[in-house]
Coordinates of C-alpha atoms and ligand atoms in Angstrom, one line a residue:
M1 CA 175.2 162.9 -59.4
N2 CA 178.6 164.4 -60.5
I3 CA 178.8 164.9 -64.3
L4 CA 182.0 165.5 -66.2
I5 CA 181.6 166.8 -69.7
A6 CA 184.8 166.1 -71.8
T7 CA 184.8 168.1 -75.0
P8 CA 187.3 169.5 -77.5
E9 CA 185.3 172.8 -77.7
A10 CA 182.5 174.6 -75.9
V11 CA 180.7 178.0 -76.1
P12 CA 181.7 180.6 -75.0
Y13 CA 185.3 179.6 -75.0
A14 CA 186.2 178.1 -78.4
K15 CA 184.0 177.0 -81.3
T16 CA 184.2 175.5 -84.7
G17 CA 180.8 173.9 -84.9
G18 CA 177.5 172.8 -83.3
L19 CA 179.3 170.6 -80.8
A20 CA 180.5 173.7 -79.0
D21 CA 176.9 174.9 -78.6
V22 CA 175.8 171.6 -77.2
A23 CA 178.6 171.2 -74.7
G24 CA 178.3 174.8 -73.5
A25 CA 174.6 174.7 -73.2
L26 CA 174.6 171.3 -71.4
A27 CA 177.1 172.6 -68.8
K28 CA 175.0 175.7 -68.3
E29 CA 171.7 174.0 -67.9
L30 CA 173.0 171.2 -65.6
S31 CA 174.5 173.9 -63.4
G32 CA 171.1 175.6 -63.4
L33 CA 169.6 172.4 -62.2
R34 CA 172.2 172.4 -59.4
I35 CA 173.8 169.2 -60.7
P36 CA 177.5 169.3 -59.9
V37 CA 179.2 169.6 -63.3
R38 CA 182.7 170.2 -64.7
L39 CA 183.3 170.8 -68.3
V40 CA 186.8 169.9 -69.2
M41 CA 188.5 171.1 -72.4
P42 CA 191.9 172.1 -73.8
F43 CA 193.3 175.5 -73.0
Y44 CA 193.7 176.7 -76.6
R45 CA 195.2 180.0 -77.6
E46 CA 191.6 181.2 -78.4
V47 CA 190.6 180.4 -74.8
M48 CA 193.7 182.2 -73.4
D49 CA 192.9 185.3 -75.5
K50 CA 189.2 185.4 -74.5
L51 CA 189.7 184.5 -70.8
K52 CA 192.3 186.7 -69.4
G53 CA 191.0 186.0 -65.9
A54 CA 191.1 182.2 -65.9
E55 CA 192.1 181.0 -62.5
D56 CA 195.1 178.8 -62.0
L57 CA 193.7 176.0 -60.0
G58 CA 197.1 175.2 -58.5
R59 CA 197.2 171.6 -59.8
S60 CA 199.3 169.9 -62.4
I61 CA 198.8 166.6 -64.1
H62 CA 201.3 164.2 -65.7
V63 CA 200.1 162.3 -68.7
P64 CA 201.9 159.6 -70.6
V65 CA 201.6 159.9 -74.4
G66 CA 203.6 157.3 -76.3
G67 CA 207.0 157.0 -74.6
K68 CA 206.9 160.5 -73.1
T69 CA 205.2 162.1 -70.1
Y70 CA 203.7 165.6 -70.6
T71 CA 202.7 168.0 -67.9
G72 CA 199.4 169.9 -67.9
R73 CA 198.3 172.7 -65.7
L74 CA 194.7 173.1 -64.7
Y75 CA 192.8 176.4 -65.0
G76 CA 189.2 177.2 -64.2
H77 CA 186.4 179.5 -65.1
E78 CA 182.9 178.9 -63.6
S79 CA 182.2 175.2 -64.1
A80 CA 184.8 174.9 -66.9
V81 CA 188.3 173.3 -66.3
F82 CA 191.0 173.9 -68.9
I83 CA 194.0 171.7 -69.4
R84 CA 196.9 173.8 -70.3
C85 CA 199.8 172.4 -72.3
D86 CA 201.1 175.1 -74.6
G87 CA 203.1 172.7 -76.8
F88 CA 199.8 171.0 -77.8
F89 CA 197.2 173.8 -77.6
D90 CA 198.8 177.2 -77.9
R91 CA 198.1 177.3 -81.7
P92 CA 196.2 179.6 -84.0
E93 CA 193.5 177.0 -84.8
L94 CA 191.9 174.2 -82.9
Y95 CA 192.5 171.2 -85.1
G96 CA 194.5 172.4 -88.1
T97 CA 195.2 175.1 -90.6
P98 CA 193.7 175.4 -94.1
E99 CA 196.7 173.4 -95.3
G100 CA 195.4 170.4 -93.3
D101 CA 195.1 168.8 -89.8
Y102 CA 197.9 169.2 -87.3
P103 CA 200.2 166.2 -87.8
D104 CA 200.2 165.5 -84.0
N105 CA 196.4 165.4 -83.5
A106 CA 196.6 161.8 -82.2
E107 CA 199.1 162.9 -79.5
R108 CA 197.2 166.1 -78.7
Y109 CA 193.9 164.3 -78.1
V110 CA 195.4 161.3 -76.3
F111 CA 197.0 163.8 -74.0
F112 CA 193.6 165.5 -73.6
S113 CA 191.6 162.3 -73.1
R114 CA 193.9 160.8 -70.5
G115 CA 194.3 164.3 -69.1
V116 CA 190.6 164.5 -68.4
L117 CA 190.8 161.5 -66.1
E118 CA 193.9 162.8 -64.4
A119 CA 192.3 166.2 -64.0
A120 CA 189.2 164.7 -62.3
R121 CA 191.4 163.0 -59.9
A122 CA 193.6 166.0 -59.2
L123 CA 190.6 168.2 -58.6
R124 CA 188.9 165.5 -56.4
F125 CA 185.9 165.6 -58.6
R126 CA 184.8 161.9 -58.8
P127 CA 182.5 161.7 -61.8
D128 CA 179.4 159.5 -61.7
V129 CA 179.1 160.0 -65.4
I130 CA 181.7 161.1 -67.9
H131 CA 180.0 162.5 -71.0
A132 CA 182.5 162.5 -73.9
H133 CA 182.0 164.2 -77.2
D134 CA 183.2 163.4 -80.7
W135 CA 186.5 161.6 -81.7
Q136 CA 188.7 164.0 -79.8
S137 CA 187.5 162.6 -76.5
A138 CA 186.2 159.2 -77.7
L139 CA 189.1 157.2 -76.2
I140 CA 187.9 158.2 -72.6
P141 CA 185.2 155.5 -72.4
L142 CA 187.7 152.9 -73.7
Y143 CA 190.4 154.0 -71.2
I144 CA 187.8 153.6 -68.4
K145 CA 187.2 150.0 -69.6
T146 CA 190.9 149.1 -70.1
L147 CA 193.7 151.1 -68.5
Y148 CA 191.6 152.4 -65.7
R149 CA 189.5 149.3 -65.2
N150 CA 191.0 148.5 -61.8
D151 CA 191.4 152.1 -60.7
E152 CA 189.3 152.6 -57.5
Y153 CA 188.7 156.2 -58.3
F154 CA 186.7 155.5 -61.4
K155 CA 185.2 152.2 -60.3
A156 CA 181.6 153.5 -60.3
T157 CA 182.0 155.9 -63.2
K158 CA 179.6 155.4 -66.2
T159 CA 180.3 156.8 -69.6
V160 CA 178.2 158.5 -72.3
F161 CA 179.6 159.1 -75.7
T162 CA 177.9 161.6 -78.1
I163 CA 178.5 161.5 -81.9
H164 CA 177.9 165.0 -83.4
N165 CA 178.9 164.1 -86.9
L166 CA 179.9 160.6 -88.0
G167 CA 181.8 162.1 -90.9
Y168 CA 184.7 163.0 -88.6
Q169 CA 186.2 159.9 -87.0
G170 CA 189.8 160.7 -86.0
L171 CA 191.7 158.3 -88.3
F172 CA 195.4 157.8 -87.8
P173 CA 197.9 155.3 -89.1
G174 CA 197.8 151.9 -87.3
E175 CA 201.4 152.5 -86.2
S176 CA 200.2 155.2 -83.9
L177 CA 198.6 152.7 -81.5
P178 CA 201.5 153.1 -78.9
V179 CA 200.7 156.8 -78.7
T180 CA 197.4 155.8 -77.0
G181 CA 198.9 153.6 -74.4
L182 CA 196.1 151.1 -75.0
P183 CA 196.8 147.4 -75.0
P184 CA 197.6 145.9 -78.4
D185 CA 194.5 143.6 -78.2
V186 CA 192.2 146.6 -78.7
F187 CA 193.6 146.9 -82.2
N188 CA 191.2 144.6 -84.0
P189 CA 187.9 145.1 -85.9
E190 CA 185.9 144.7 -82.6
G191 CA 188.0 147.5 -81.1
I192 CA 189.6 150.6 -82.6
E193 CA 191.0 149.2 -85.8
F194 CA 189.4 150.4 -89.0
Y195 CA 190.8 148.8 -92.2
G196 CA 194.4 148.9 -90.8
M197 CA 193.9 152.4 -89.4
L198 CA 193.4 153.6 -85.9
N199 CA 189.9 155.0 -85.4
F200 CA 189.4 157.1 -82.3
L201 CA 185.6 157.4 -82.7
K202 CA 185.4 153.6 -82.5
G203 CA 186.8 153.8 -79.0
G204 CA 183.8 155.7 -77.9
I205 CA 181.4 153.4 -79.6
A206 CA 183.1 150.3 -78.2
G207 CA 183.6 151.6 -74.7
A208 CA 180.7 153.8 -73.7
D209 CA 177.8 152.6 -71.5
A210 CA 175.5 154.7 -73.6
I211 CA 175.9 156.3 -77.0
T212 CA 173.9 159.2 -78.3
T213 CA 173.7 161.2 -81.4
V214 CA 172.0 164.6 -81.9
S215 CA 168.6 163.6 -83.3
P216 CA 166.5 160.5 -83.2
T217 CA 166.4 160.2 -87.1
Y218 CA 170.2 160.5 -87.3
A219 CA 170.5 157.8 -84.7
K220 CA 168.7 155.5 -87.1
E221 CA 170.3 156.7 -90.3
I222 CA 173.9 156.0 -89.1
L223 CA 172.9 152.3 -88.9
T224 CA 172.5 152.3 -92.7
P225 CA 175.3 151.8 -95.3
G226 CA 174.3 155.2 -96.9
Q227 CA 175.0 157.2 -93.8
G228 CA 177.1 154.9 -91.6
F229 CA 180.5 156.0 -93.0
G230 CA 181.7 152.4 -92.8
L231 CA 180.7 152.1 -89.2
E232 CA 177.1 151.0 -89.6
G233 CA 177.9 147.4 -88.8
F234 CA 179.9 148.3 -85.8
L235 CA 177.2 150.7 -84.6
A236 CA 174.5 148.1 -85.2
K237 CA 176.2 145.8 -82.6
R238 CA 175.7 148.6 -80.0
A239 CA 172.2 149.6 -81.3
R240 CA 170.6 148.9 -77.9
A241 CA 172.9 151.5 -76.3
L242 CA 172.3 154.1 -79.0
S243 CA 169.7 156.8 -78.9
G244 CA 169.1 160.3 -80.4
I245 CA 168.6 163.4 -78.4
I246 CA 167.9 166.5 -80.5
N247 CA 169.9 169.7 -79.8
G248 CA 168.3 173.0 -78.8
I249 CA 169.1 176.6 -79.6
D250 CA 169.9 179.4 -77.2
Y251 CA 166.8 181.7 -77.4
A252 CA 168.8 184.4 -75.5
L253 CA 170.8 184.8 -78.7
W254 CA 168.3 183.8 -81.3
D255 CA 164.9 185.3 -80.8
P256 CA 163.5 188.1 -83.0
V257 CA 161.5 189.4 -79.9
R258 CA 164.7 190.8 -78.4
D259 CA 167.4 190.4 -81.0
P260 CA 169.5 193.7 -81.0
H261 CA 171.0 192.9 -84.4
I262 CA 167.9 193.3 -86.5
P263 CA 166.2 196.6 -87.5
E264 CA 162.9 195.8 -85.8
N265 CA 161.8 193.2 -83.3
Y266 CA 158.8 191.0 -83.8
S267 CA 157.1 188.0 -82.5
A268 CA 154.5 185.3 -83.5
K269 CA 151.8 187.4 -81.9
D270 CA 153.0 190.7 -83.5
P271 CA 154.9 189.8 -86.7
A272 CA 154.8 193.3 -88.3
G273 CA 158.5 194.0 -87.7
K274 CA 159.5 191.1 -90.0
N275 CA 158.5 193.3 -92.9
A276 CA 161.0 196.0 -91.8
C277 CA 163.7 193.3 -91.6
K278 CA 162.8 192.0 -95.1
K279 CA 163.0 195.6 -96.4
A280 CA 166.5 196.0 -94.8
L281 CA 167.6 192.7 -96.3
L282 CA 166.3 193.6 -99.8
R283 CA 168.2 196.9 -99.6
R284 CA 171.4 195.3 -98.4
C285 CA 171.3 192.8 -101.3
S286 CA 170.2 195.4 -103.9
F287 CA 167.4 193.2 -105.0
V288 CA 165.4 194.7 -107.8
N289 CA 162.1 192.9 -107.2
P290 CA 161.0 193.7 -103.7
A291 CA 157.7 191.8 -104.1
A292 CA 159.4 188.5 -104.7
P293 CA 160.0 186.1 -101.8
V294 CA 163.6 185.9 -100.5
A295 CA 165.1 182.4 -100.0
A296 CA 168.3 182.2 -98.1
F297 CA 171.2 179.9 -97.4
V298 CA 173.5 180.3 -94.4
G299 CA 176.1 177.7 -93.7
R300 CA 179.3 175.9 -94.4
L301 CA 179.9 175.6 -98.1
S302 CA 180.6 171.8 -98.1
A303 CA 179.1 168.9 -100.0
Q304 CA 177.2 167.8 -96.9
K305 CA 175.1 170.9 -97.0
G306 CA 173.7 170.0 -100.5
L307 CA 175.5 172.7 -102.4
E308 CA 175.5 170.7 -105.6
I309 CA 171.7 170.7 -105.5
L310 CA 171.4 174.4 -104.7
V311 CA 173.8 175.5 -107.4
S312 CA 172.1 173.3 -110.0
A313 CA 168.6 174.5 -108.9
A314 CA 169.5 178.2 -108.8
G315 CA 168.5 178.9 -112.4
D316 CA 165.0 177.3 -112.0
M317 CA 164.5 179.1 -108.7
L318 CA 165.1 182.4 -110.4
K319 CA 162.6 181.4 -113.0
E320 CA 160.1 181.0 -110.2
G321 CA 160.8 184.6 -109.4
L322 CA 162.8 184.2 -106.2
N323 CA 165.4 186.4 -104.7
L324 CA 168.4 184.3 -103.4
V325 CA 170.9 185.2 -100.6
F326 CA 173.9 183.1 -99.9
L327 CA 176.1 183.5 -96.8
G328 CA 178.8 181.0 -96.3
K329 CA 182.4 180.0 -96.6
G330 CA 184.1 176.7 -97.3
D331 CA 185.1 174.6 -100.3
E332 CA 186.8 176.7 -103.0
S333 CA 184.7 175.1 -105.7
Y334 CA 181.4 176.1 -104.1
Q335 CA 182.6 179.6 -103.3
G336 CA 183.5 180.0 -106.9
A337 CA 180.2 178.7 -108.2
I338 CA 178.2 180.9 -105.9
K339 CA 180.2 184.0 -106.7
K340 CA 179.7 183.2 -110.4
L341 CA 175.9 183.0 -109.9
A342 CA 175.7 186.3 -108.0
L343 CA 177.8 188.0 -110.7
A344 CA 175.6 186.6 -113.5
H345 CA 172.3 187.5 -111.7
G346 CA 173.0 190.6 -109.7
G347 CA 169.7 192.1 -108.5
S348 CA 168.3 188.7 -107.8
I349 CA 171.1 186.7 -106.3
Y350 CA 173.4 188.1 -103.6
A351 CA 176.4 186.2 -102.2
H352 CA 178.6 187.0 -99.2
I353 CA 181.5 184.6 -99.0
G354 CA 182.7 184.6 -95.4
F355 CA 181.6 184.1 -91.8
D356 CA 179.4 187.0 -90.7
E357 CA 177.3 186.4 -87.6
E358 CA 175.8 189.9 -87.7
F359 CA 174.6 189.5 -91.3
S360 CA 173.2 186.1 -90.5
H361 CA 170.8 187.6 -88.0
L362 CA 169.4 189.9 -90.7
I363 CA 169.1 187.0 -93.2
Y364 CA 167.2 184.8 -90.7
A365 CA 164.9 187.7 -89.9
G366 CA 164.5 189.2 -93.3
S367 CA 164.1 186.0 -95.5
D368 CA 160.9 184.1 -96.2
L369 CA 162.4 180.7 -96.9
F370 CA 165.5 179.1 -95.5
L371 CA 167.3 176.6 -97.7
M372 CA 168.8 173.4 -96.2
P373 CA 169.0 170.7 -98.9
S374 CA 171.6 168.8 -96.8
L375 CA 172.7 165.4 -98.0
Y376 CA 172.8 164.5 -94.3
E377 CA 172.3 166.6 -91.2
P378 CA 172.9 165.1 -87.7
C379 CA 170.8 167.8 -86.1
G380 CA 171.2 171.3 -87.8
L381 CA 170.8 174.6 -86.0
G382 CA 170.1 176.8 -89.0
Q383 CA 166.6 175.4 -89.5
M384 CA 165.7 175.9 -85.8
I385 CA 166.9 179.5 -85.9
A386 CA 165.0 180.0 -89.1
L387 CA 161.8 178.6 -87.6
R388 CA 162.0 181.0 -84.7
C389 CA 162.5 183.9 -87.1
G390 CA 159.6 182.9 -89.3
S391 CA 161.7 182.0 -92.3
L392 CA 160.2 178.7 -93.4
P393 CA 162.7 175.9 -94.0
L394 CA 162.8 174.3 -97.4
A395 CA 164.8 171.3 -96.4
R396 CA 165.7 167.7 -97.1
K397 CA 163.9 165.1 -95.0
T398 CA 167.0 163.8 -93.2
G399 CA 168.4 163.7 -89.7
G400 CA 167.5 166.5 -87.4
L401 CA 165.7 168.3 -90.3
A402 CA 163.2 165.6 -90.4
D403 CA 162.8 165.7 -86.6
S404 CA 162.4 169.5 -86.2
I405 CA 160.4 170.5 -89.3
V406 CA 156.7 169.5 -89.7
N407 CA 156.1 169.1 -93.4
Y408 CA 153.3 171.3 -94.7
T409 CA 150.4 169.5 -96.1
P410 CA 147.9 171.4 -98.3
L411 CA 145.0 169.2 -97.0
S412 CA 145.4 170.2 -93.4
G413 CA 147.0 173.5 -94.1
R414 CA 149.4 172.7 -91.2
G415 CA 153.1 172.5 -91.0
T416 CA 156.2 174.5 -90.2
G417 CA 158.2 174.1 -93.4
F418 CA 158.6 172.2 -96.7
L419 CA 160.5 168.9 -96.9
F420 CA 161.7 166.8 -99.8
D421 CA 163.1 163.4 -100.0
E422 CA 165.4 162.8 -103.0
P423 CA 168.7 164.7 -102.9
S424 CA 168.0 166.4 -106.3
A425 CA 167.2 169.8 -107.8
Y426 CA 164.1 168.3 -109.2
S427 CA 162.8 167.2 -105.8
L428 CA 163.8 170.6 -104.2
M429 CA 161.8 172.4 -106.9
G430 CA 158.7 170.3 -106.2
A431 CA 158.8 171.4 -102.5
L432 CA 159.6 175.0 -103.6
R433 CA 156.5 175.1 -105.8
T434 CA 154.3 174.0 -102.9
A435 CA 155.9 176.7 -100.8
L436 CA 155.2 179.3 -103.4
C437 CA 151.6 178.3 -103.7
V438 CA 151.2 178.9 -99.9
Y439 CA 153.2 182.2 -100.2
A440 CA 150.7 183.4 -102.7
D441 CA 148.0 183.1 -100.1
K442 CA 149.0 185.6 -97.4
K443 CA 146.6 184.3 -94.8
R444 CA 147.7 180.7 -95.1
W445 CA 151.4 181.7 -95.2
G446 CA 150.9 183.8 -92.0
K447 CA 149.4 180.8 -90.3
V448 CA 152.4 178.5 -91.2
V449 CA 154.9 181.3 -90.2
G450 CA 153.1 181.6 -86.8
A451 CA 153.3 177.8 -86.2
A452 CA 157.0 177.9 -87.1
M453 CA 157.7 180.7 -84.7
R454 CA 155.9 179.0 -81.9
A455 CA 157.8 175.7 -82.2
D456 CA 160.0 175.2 -79.1
F457 CA 163.6 174.0 -79.4
S458 CA 164.9 175.3 -76.1
W459 CA 167.8 173.5 -74.5
R460 CA 165.8 172.7 -71.4
K461 CA 163.9 169.9 -73.1
S462 CA 167.0 168.3 -74.5
V463 CA 168.9 168.6 -71.2
K464 CA 166.1 166.9 -69.4
K465 CA 166.6 163.9 -71.7
Y466 CA 170.3 163.8 -71.0
V467 CA 169.6 163.9 -67.2
E468 CA 167.2 161.0 -67.6
L469 CA 169.9 159.1 -69.5
Y470 CA 172.5 159.7 -66.8
G471 CA 169.9 158.7 -64.2
G472 CA 169.1 155.5 -66.0
L473 CA 172.8 154.5 -66.2
L474 CA 173.2 155.1 -62.5
G475 CA 170.1 153.1 -61.7
E476 CA 168.1 156.2 -60.6
F477 CA 164.7 155.7 -62.2
K478 CA 162.3 158.5 -61.9
Ligands
ADP1 P1 177.1 172.7 -88.9 O1 177.3 172.6 -87.4 O2 177.1 171.4 -89.6 O3 178.0 173.7 -89.6 P2 174.5 173.8 -88.1 O4 173.3 174.1 -88.9 O5 174.3 172.8 -87.0 O6 175.6 173.3 -89.1 O7 175.1 175.1 -87.5 C1 175.6 176.1 -88.3 C2 175.6 177.4 -87.5 O8 176.6 178.2 -87.9 C3 174.3 178.2 -87.6 O9 174.0 178.9 -86.5 C4 174.6 179.1 -88.8 O10 173.8 180.3 -88.7 C5 176.1 179.4 -88.5 N1 176.8 179.7 -89.7 C6 177.3 178.9 -90.6 N2 178.0 179.5 -91.6 C7 177.9 180.8 -91.3 C8 178.5 182.0 -91.9 N3 179.2 181.9 -93.0 N4 178.2 183.2 -91.3 C9 177.5 183.3 -90.2 N5 177.0 182.2 -89.5 C10 177.2 181.0 -90.1

């Protein structure tokens, strides 16, 4: 079974979000299972800088985009294939600058998507399954069903399309249709039209043999008006092809047992080192009350992450005697609000505005509670890392958070975190008070921390589900 992963980003080459982790881990694990795999992505400047030794594979491809034909050169590294076209990809960022998206993103990702198919052919890698990710490669399943329908080379190829975040759909003016090279009859509500606009993501939904998203709960939520971003009706028509497969995390990078970035290592069996990590975090944040529990937020400062809730609950959280750490960057308004809080409550609120992976390791290891009040969360990695580090998630019961955190119940004394339903400060505070009751009972707290640290979110489990999905499409039932 030949698998081609088409993705706009992948670890360790270029990353802006969780998609890169998924694509990179999937390629690595499939290779480990000796399944022939090629991960195809653009040769961005970032990749060029990181991979001085990428091998020129000696093949070029020619891709029509609108009225022009562009040439791409293929480079390789391990199972990855990079499509080089400097005019499109030799840029400082992947998708755009802080001023906005690159104006030719439609051309760039049409070139990439058709380029993936031409690259497979040029490299004589006949894919049994093409697994495309997010809007940037969403047209591939539709190309297979239209422009390439009578192409012998892809006759037996099945397609899987994964939605990592429905909030990003690749919307362009309707007049851009000729850029795609697709026949005009796909520009209708059953195809890639979306209220007069061109919607790349719809191409993946319409064309793929199987559609997945990154948690079972999110797969259900996107069928509802609240979380469907206008595509709930369209998705509902393909509900039988839709499933959710939860992401994993890389325990080689995120495990306090061997993490070189924290002051002392620890494990579920021997948790003593967590105390040293907490002490280091308290020092770093200059917290004045070392006996108080530390609650932390690490993430993008965007509305999706529930920042409104956090900012409005901060005062009440302080009244409960918490220390609060924020690490994040993003929307100017949230950056400002968080800086203001830290300034007003130095000694109990600490904020670092920026992206700082090193510091995030100390926060995960040194905190007691990890805050994720997300409005929606397709999967979420933060809570999985926090669980492994014994920082108990205080999170909204949505998407991947609902699927990866077991809500603590006082009656059973079991759980791995504290979940709340309503997206409000009031609801968050309710869950926090439960958490603080448990925190006050060291024995009970230790039991919940142990259960959290033992929860397994390794990639192996998720990849097995993808392999089963591929096998199902190819008629290989196990
Ligand atoms: P999303 O992909 O929606 O941004 P996830 O929870 O899936 O959210 O993944 C976010 C990842 O990025 C986590 O590993 C988190 O630790 C990391 N991260 C986010 N913001 C920062 C930051 N400012 N500094 C360091 N790491 C961060």
